[in-house]
Coordinates of C-alpha atoms and ligand atoms in Angstrom, one line a residue:
M17 CA 47.3 48.1 77.7
R18 CA 48.3 51.9 77.0
E19 CA 46.0 54.5 75.5
V20 CA 46.9 58.2 75.2
Q21 CA 44.3 60.5 76.7
L22 CA 43.9 64.4 77.1
A23 CA 45.2 65.5 79.9
R24 CA 45.1 69.1 79.7
L25 CA 43.1 71.1 77.2
L26 CA 44.8 72.9 74.0
D27 CA 46.0 76.1 74.8
G28 CA 48.4 77.8 71.8
V29 CA 50.7 74.8 70.2
P30 CA 49.9 72.0 72.2
Q31 CA 52.9 70.3 74.3
A32 CA 53.7 66.9 75.4
D33 CA 51.9 67.5 79.2
N34 CA 48.4 68.1 76.9
F35 CA 48.5 63.9 76.9
Q36 CA 48.8 61.4 79.6
L37 CA 49.6 57.8 78.7
A38 CA 47.3 55.7 80.6
E39 CA 46.8 51.9 81.3
V40 CA 43.3 50.8 80.4
A41 CA 41.7 47.5 79.6
R42 CA 41.9 46.0 76.3
P43 CA 38.9 45.9 74.3
E44 CA 36.8 42.9 73.4
P45 CA 35.4 42.5 69.5
G46 CA 32.0 41.6 69.3
P47 CA 30.3 40.7 66.4
G48 CA 31.5 42.2 63.2
Q49 CA 34.1 43.7 64.8
L50 CA 37.9 43.6 64.7
L51 CA 40.7 43.7 67.4
I52 CA 43.4 45.4 65.7
R53 CA 47.3 46.2 67.2
T54 CA 48.5 49.1 66.3
I55 CA 51.8 49.1 64.5
Y56 CA 51.7 53.1 63.2
L57 CA 49.9 55.7 64.5
S58 CA 49.8 59.1 61.9
L59 CA 50.3 62.1 63.1
D60 CA 48.5 64.9 61.0
P61 CA 47.8 68.9 61.5
Y62 CA 44.0 68.3 61.1
L63 CA 44.7 66.5 64.7
R64 CA 45.1 70.1 66.5
G65 CA 41.3 71.1 65.3
A66 CA 40.2 67.7 65.9
I67 CA 41.1 67.6 69.3
S68 CA 39.5 71.2 69.9
G69 CA 36.6 70.4 68.2
R70 CA 37.6 72.3 65.1
H71 CA 38.0 69.8 62.4
M72 CA 35.0 69.0 60.1
G73 CA 32.9 65.8 61.7
H74 CA 34.8 66.2 65.0
D75 CA 33.1 66.3 68.9
P76 CA 36.0 68.1 71.3
V77 CA 37.5 65.4 73.0
K78 CA 37.3 66.2 76.6
L79 CA 39.7 65.7 79.6
G80 CA 40.4 62.1 80.1
Q81 CA 38.9 61.0 76.8
V82 CA 41.6 58.7 74.1
I83 CA 42.9 61.0 71.3
P84 CA 41.4 60.4 68.2
G85 CA 44.0 58.9 64.9
R86 CA 44.4 57.1 62.0
I87 CA 46.4 53.5 62.6
V88 CA 47.9 50.7 60.3
G89 CA 48.4 47.5 62.2
Q90 CA 47.3 43.9 61.9
V91 CA 44.5 41.9 62.8
A92 CA 44.5 40.2 65.7
L93 CA 41.3 38.6 66.1
S94 CA 38.3 38.7 63.6
K95 CA 34.5 38.6 64.0
D96 CA 33.9 39.4 60.8
D97 CA 34.1 36.6 56.8
R98 CA 36.2 39.7 55.3
F99 CA 39.1 39.6 57.5
Q100 CA 41.4 37.4 59.2
A101 CA 43.6 37.3 61.9
G102 CA 47.5 38.7 60.0
D103 CA 45.8 41.1 57.6
Y104 CA 47.3 44.5 57.6
V105 CA 45.0 47.4 57.7
F106 CA 44.2 50.9 58.2
T107 CA 41.4 52.8 60.5
D108 CA 40.6 56.0 62.0
A109 CA 40.9 54.9 65.6
S110 CA 42.8 56.4 68.1
W111 CA 45.9 57.0 69.8
A112 CA 46.3 53.3 71.6
E113 CA 47.9 50.0 71.7
W114 CA 45.4 48.0 70.6
V115 CA 41.6 48.9 69.0
V116 CA 38.5 47.2 68.0
Q117 CA 36.9 48.5 65.1
P118 CA 33.9 47.5 63.6
A119 CA 34.6 45.8 60.1
A120 CA 33.3 48.2 57.6
A121 CA 35.3 51.3 59.3
V122 CA 38.6 48.8 58.3
E123 CA 40.3 48.8 55.2
K124 CA 42.4 45.7 54.2
L125 CA 45.9 46.6 52.9
D126 CA 48.0 45.5 50.2
P127 CA 51.8 44.4 52.0
A128 CA 53.2 45.0 48.3
F129 CA 53.6 48.5 49.3
P130 CA 55.5 50.1 52.9
L131 CA 52.6 49.9 55.4
S132 CA 54.0 53.1 57.2
A133 CA 53.1 54.9 53.5
Y134 CA 49.5 54.2 53.8
L135 CA 49.1 56.9 56.2
G136 CA 51.4 59.2 53.8
A137 CA 51.7 58.9 50.2
L138 CA 49.6 56.5 49.7
G139 CA 46.7 57.7 52.6
M140 CA 45.0 60.1 53.5
P141 CA 48.1 63.0 52.5
G142 CA 48.8 61.5 49.6
L143 CA 45.2 61.4 48.4
T144 CA 45.3 65.2 49.0
A145 CA 48.0 65.7 46.9
Y146 CA 47.2 63.6 44.1
A147 CA 43.6 65.3 43.8
G148 CA 45.3 68.8 44.2
V149 CA 47.6 68.1 41.3
T150 CA 45.7 66.1 39.4
E151 CA 42.6 67.6 39.6
L152 CA 42.2 71.6 40.8
L153 CA 45.7 72.5 39.7
R154 CA 46.0 70.2 36.4
P155 CA 49.9 71.4 36.0
L156 CA 50.9 71.2 31.8
P157 CA 54.4 69.8 31.3
G158 CA 56.8 73.0 31.5
D159 CA 54.8 75.0 33.9
T160 CA 56.1 75.9 37.2
L161 CA 54.6 74.8 40.6
L162 CA 54.9 76.3 43.5
V163 CA 54.6 74.3 46.8
S164 CA 54.5 75.4 50.4
A165 CA 55.4 73.5 53.9
A166 CA 57.3 71.5 50.6
T167 CA 58.9 68.4 52.3
G168 CA 55.9 67.8 54.6
A169 CA 53.9 64.8 53.4
V170 CA 51.4 66.8 51.3
G171 CA 54.2 69.0 50.4
S172 CA 56.6 66.7 49.2
A173 CA 54.3 64.3 47.4
V174 CA 52.6 67.6 45.7
G175 CA 56.2 68.6 44.1
Q176 CA 56.9 65.0 43.4
L177 CA 53.6 64.6 41.2
A178 CA 54.3 67.7 39.5
R179 CA 58.1 66.8 38.9
I180 CA 56.9 63.6 38.0
A181 CA 54.2 65.8 35.4
G182 CA 56.9 67.7 33.7
C183 CA 56.8 70.9 35.8
R184 CA 59.4 73.1 37.3
V185 CA 59.1 72.6 40.6
V186 CA 59.9 75.0 43.3
G187 CA 59.3 74.4 47.2
I188 CA 59.0 76.4 50.0
A189 CA 59.9 74.5 53.3
G190 CA 61.6 76.2 57.5
G191 CA 65.5 75.6 57.4
P192 CA 67.7 74.5 55.4
E193 CA 68.0 71.0 56.2
K194 CA 64.2 70.7 54.9
C195 CA 65.6 72.7 51.6
A196 CA 68.2 69.8 51.0
I197 CA 65.5 67.0 51.0
A198 CA 63.6 68.8 49.2
T199 CA 65.7 69.7 46.0
G200 CA 67.8 66.4 47.1
S201 CA 65.2 63.5 48.2
Y202 CA 62.2 65.0 46.2
G203 CA 64.1 66.2 42.9
F204 CA 62.7 70.1 43.6
D205 CA 64.3 71.9 41.2
A206 CA 64.9 74.7 43.9
C207 CA 63.7 74.8 47.5
I208 CA 63.5 78.7 49.7
D209 CA 64.0 79.1 53.2
Y210 CA 62.0 81.4 54.4
K211 CA 63.6 81.5 57.9
A212 CA 66.6 82.5 56.3
D213 CA 66.9 86.4 55.2
G214 CA 66.2 88.2 51.8
W215 CA 63.8 85.1 51.3
K216 CA 61.1 87.0 49.4
A217 CA 63.7 88.2 46.9
A218 CA 65.1 84.7 46.8
L219 CA 61.5 83.4 46.4
A220 CA 61.4 85.7 43.2
A221 CA 64.7 84.9 42.2
A222 CA 63.4 81.4 41.4
L223 CA 60.6 81.9 39.7
P224 CA 61.3 84.3 37.1
G225 CA 58.3 83.9 35.3
G226 CA 56.1 83.3 38.1
A227 CA 54.7 80.4 39.5
N228 CA 51.7 78.5 37.1
H229 CA 50.5 77.2 40.4
Y230 CA 50.7 77.2 43.8
F231 CA 49.0 74.8 46.2
D232 CA 48.7 76.2 50.0
N233 CA 49.6 74.2 53.0
V234 CA 50.3 77.4 55.1
G235 CA 48.1 80.4 54.5
G236 CA 48.1 83.3 56.4
D237 CA 51.5 85.5 55.1
M238 CA 52.9 82.7 53.1
L239 CA 49.9 82.9 51.1
A240 CA 50.0 86.4 50.8
T241 CA 53.9 86.2 50.1
A242 CA 53.0 83.2 47.9
L243 CA 50.2 84.9 45.7
T244 CA 52.9 88.3 44.7
Q245 CA 54.5 85.7 43.0
L246 CA 51.6 84.1 40.6
A247 CA 52.1 84.0 36.6
L248 CA 49.4 85.5 34.8
Y249 CA 46.3 82.9 35.1
G250 CA 48.3 81.5 37.6
K251 CA 46.2 79.0 39.9
V252 CA 46.1 78.6 43.5
A253 CA 44.7 75.3 45.4
L254 CA 44.4 76.5 49.1
C255 CA 45.0 73.2 51.0
G256 CA 45.7 73.9 54.6
L257 CA 46.3 77.0 57.2
I258 CA 49.0 75.3 59.5
S259 CA 49.9 78.5 60.7
Q260 CA 47.2 79.4 62.0
Y261 CA 45.7 76.2 63.6
N262 CA 47.4 77.0 66.9
E263 CA 45.6 80.6 67.5
T264 CA 43.1 81.0 69.7
V265 CA 42.2 84.5 68.2
P266 CA 41.0 84.1 64.7
P267 CA 43.9 86.1 62.4
P268 CA 42.8 89.2 60.9
G269 CA 41.3 89.5 57.0
P270 CA 39.6 86.7 55.5
N271 CA 38.8 83.2 56.9
L272 CA 40.5 81.4 54.4
G273 CA 39.1 78.2 55.8
I274 CA 36.0 78.7 54.6
V275 CA 37.1 78.4 51.0
V276 CA 38.3 75.1 52.4
A277 CA 35.7 73.6 54.1
K278 CA 33.1 74.7 51.7
R279 CA 35.4 73.2 48.6
A280 CA 35.3 77.1 46.9
Q281 CA 36.7 77.9 44.1
L282 CA 37.7 81.5 43.7
F283 CA 39.2 83.4 40.5
G284 CA 40.8 86.5 39.3
L285 CA 38.3 88.5 36.7
V286 CA 39.9 90.8 34.6
V287 CA 36.8 92.3 32.5
Y288 CA 39.1 93.6 29.5
D289 CA 40.0 89.5 29.4
Y290 CA 36.7 89.2 27.6
D291 CA 36.4 91.3 24.8
R292 CA 34.8 88.5 22.4
L293 CA 31.8 88.2 24.5
K294 CA 30.8 91.4 23.9
S295 CA 28.6 90.6 21.0
Q296 CA 26.6 88.2 22.7
Q297 CA 26.7 90.0 25.8
V298 CA 24.8 93.3 24.1
A299 CA 22.4 90.9 22.1
R300 CA 21.1 88.6 25.3
M301 CA 21.1 90.9 27.7
G302 CA 19.5 93.9 25.6
R303 CA 17.2 91.8 24.9
W304 CA 16.1 91.1 29.0
L305 CA 16.1 95.2 29.4
N306 CA 13.6 95.2 26.5
D307 CA 11.5 92.6 27.7
G308 CA 11.9 93.6 31.4
R309 CA 13.6 90.2 32.4
L310 CA 16.7 92.6 33.0
K311 CA 16.1 95.5 35.2
H312 CA 18.7 98.6 35.8
T313 CA 18.6 101.6 37.9
E314 CA 20.5 104.3 38.0
D315 CA 21.6 107.5 39.4
R316 CA 21.5 110.4 37.6
A317 CA 23.0 114.0 38.5
E318 CA 22.1 116.8 36.2
G319 CA 25.0 118.9 34.3
L320 CA 28.7 118.3 34.0
G321 CA 29.3 120.6 36.9
Q322 CA 27.7 118.1 38.7
A323 CA 30.3 115.3 38.0
G324 CA 32.5 116.0 41.1
A325 CA 29.8 115.8 43.7
H326 CA 28.2 112.7 41.9
F327 CA 31.6 111.1 41.8
H328 CA 32.2 111.9 46.1
K329 CA 28.6 110.4 46.5
L330 CA 29.4 107.2 44.5
M331 CA 33.2 106.9 46.4
A332 CA 31.0 107.6 50.1
G333 CA 28.5 104.8 49.2
H334 CA 25.9 106.9 49.1
N335 CA 24.5 106.0 45.0
I336 CA 22.0 104.1 44.2
G337 CA 22.3 102.1 40.9
K338 CA 24.6 103.3 38.3
P339 CA 25.6 106.4 38.4
I340 CA 25.1 108.7 35.8
V341 CA 25.6 112.6 34.7
V342 CA 23.3 113.6 32.1
V343 CA 25.6 115.9 30.2
G344 CA 23.7 116.7 27.3
P345 CA 20.0 116.9 25.6
E346 CA 19.0 112.9 25.5
K347 CA 17.9 111.0 23.1
A348 CA 14.1 112.1 21.8
Ligands
NAP409 N1 42.4 69.7 52.5 C1 42.4 69.0 52.9 O1 42.1 68.2 52.7 C2 44.3 68.5 53.8 C3 44.0 67.3 54.3 C4 45.6 67.2 54.4 C5 46.4 68.2 54.8 N2 46.4 69.0 54.8 C6 46.7 70.5 55.2 O2 47.8 70.1 53.8 C7 49.2 70.7 55.0 C8 50.3 70.3 54.9 O3 49.8 68.6 56.2 P1 50.7 67.7 56.3 O4 50.1 66.4 57.0 O5 51.8 67.6 54.9 O6 51.8 68.1 57.2 P2 52.7 69.2 57.2 O7 53.4 70.0 55.8 O8 54.4 68.1 58.1 O9 52.9 70.1 58.0 C9 53.4 70.6 59.4 C10 54.6 71.7 58.6 O10 54.0 73.1 58.3 C11 55.2 73.6 58.5 N3 54.4 75.0 58.7 C12 54.5 76.1 58.6 N4 54.1 77.1 59.3 C13 53.7 76.4 60.5 C14 53.3 77.2 61.7 N5 53.1 78.1 62.1 N6 53.5 76.4 62.5 C15 53.7 74.8 62.5 N7 54.2 73.8 61.3 C16 54.4 75.1 60.3 C17 56.2 73.0 58.8 O11 57.0 72.8 58.1 P3 58.1 74.0 57.4 O12 59.3 74.1 58.1 O13 58.5 73.9 56.1 O14 57.3 75.4 57.3 C18 56.0 72.0 59.5 O15 56.8 70.8 59.2 C19 48.1 71.2 56.3 O16 48.1 72.5 56.7 C20 47.4 70.4 56.6 O17 46.3 70.7 57.6 C21 44.9 69.6 54.3

């Protein structure tokens, strides 16, 4: 049987000659294992990192090793009671015509649905979209949701889930053909082709009240641009950084991959929104100050004439604690 192996280490955008087709012996299932004939092999952006050992839980693929990948297949031979020959299944295996997997690593599929969709809308990309929309962003009817890589497996599902939830959906995609699919097949209200001149102005025009939600699949400049279009209290789900997966040197700026990996939440904070907490803050923190549980340090200067120099000290980073200029006589 044939499998695809790593022929040359990846450097930048993967090329066809990074991979080689090899004839190998068909594996035999042992007890508790299944022999599966691959029907569909999933290609996903995470594989770029997985092959290079930069994706969660993946060691780098060595030269001559088979490439890992998710498949939909049909059981040819089962040595486990839970499966029988003919079952359609999903498993995270490899780029190979036949795979042997332990039964515990295999999911039986409901053939009532299109089988290949278990690698897309009904699989990992669809779950990514479903979780991002229903658990993280939680858009309300009438909200506007913006999504990048809008015609990809994740982006197309995100936009359509938001549309079904009653949102106005704006996509960003590369090229007129993709945008026609977004607005045609997927029913997005608008799609902006970021490869066209003047796309940033077109994006702003498509979002007159801003985006209440942005689902980011791309990172980098795309994220930077999309952030400028957020509405007040807009929410952002950072899902992927495909614009950076082929880079060999980390791009400047914060590593937002960490936000994704840590499932972190970033919040924009403007203190002026929280006047309602003031009396609670003073009561609680005042008590803690007086009983010593809360400490405060002040960096004091004496006399208004010192204000400029003291401000310099602050902005040069030399203050230790809260800068205060003592201008008048202090309370006895
Ligand atoms: N966080 C998670 O758990 C999770 C799970 C699944 C997927 N993801 C991420 O979700 C994103 C979308 O995944 P997907 O499976 O639906 O794939 P996808 O969107 O089909 O990914 C390929 C598309 O990305 C876009 N893209 C933008 N900048 C690019 C660049 N510099 N190089 C190459 N492509 C670029 C291209 O579409 P345009 O021409 O429209 O730009 C390209 O067609 C990826 O970032 C992926 O890593 C994250």
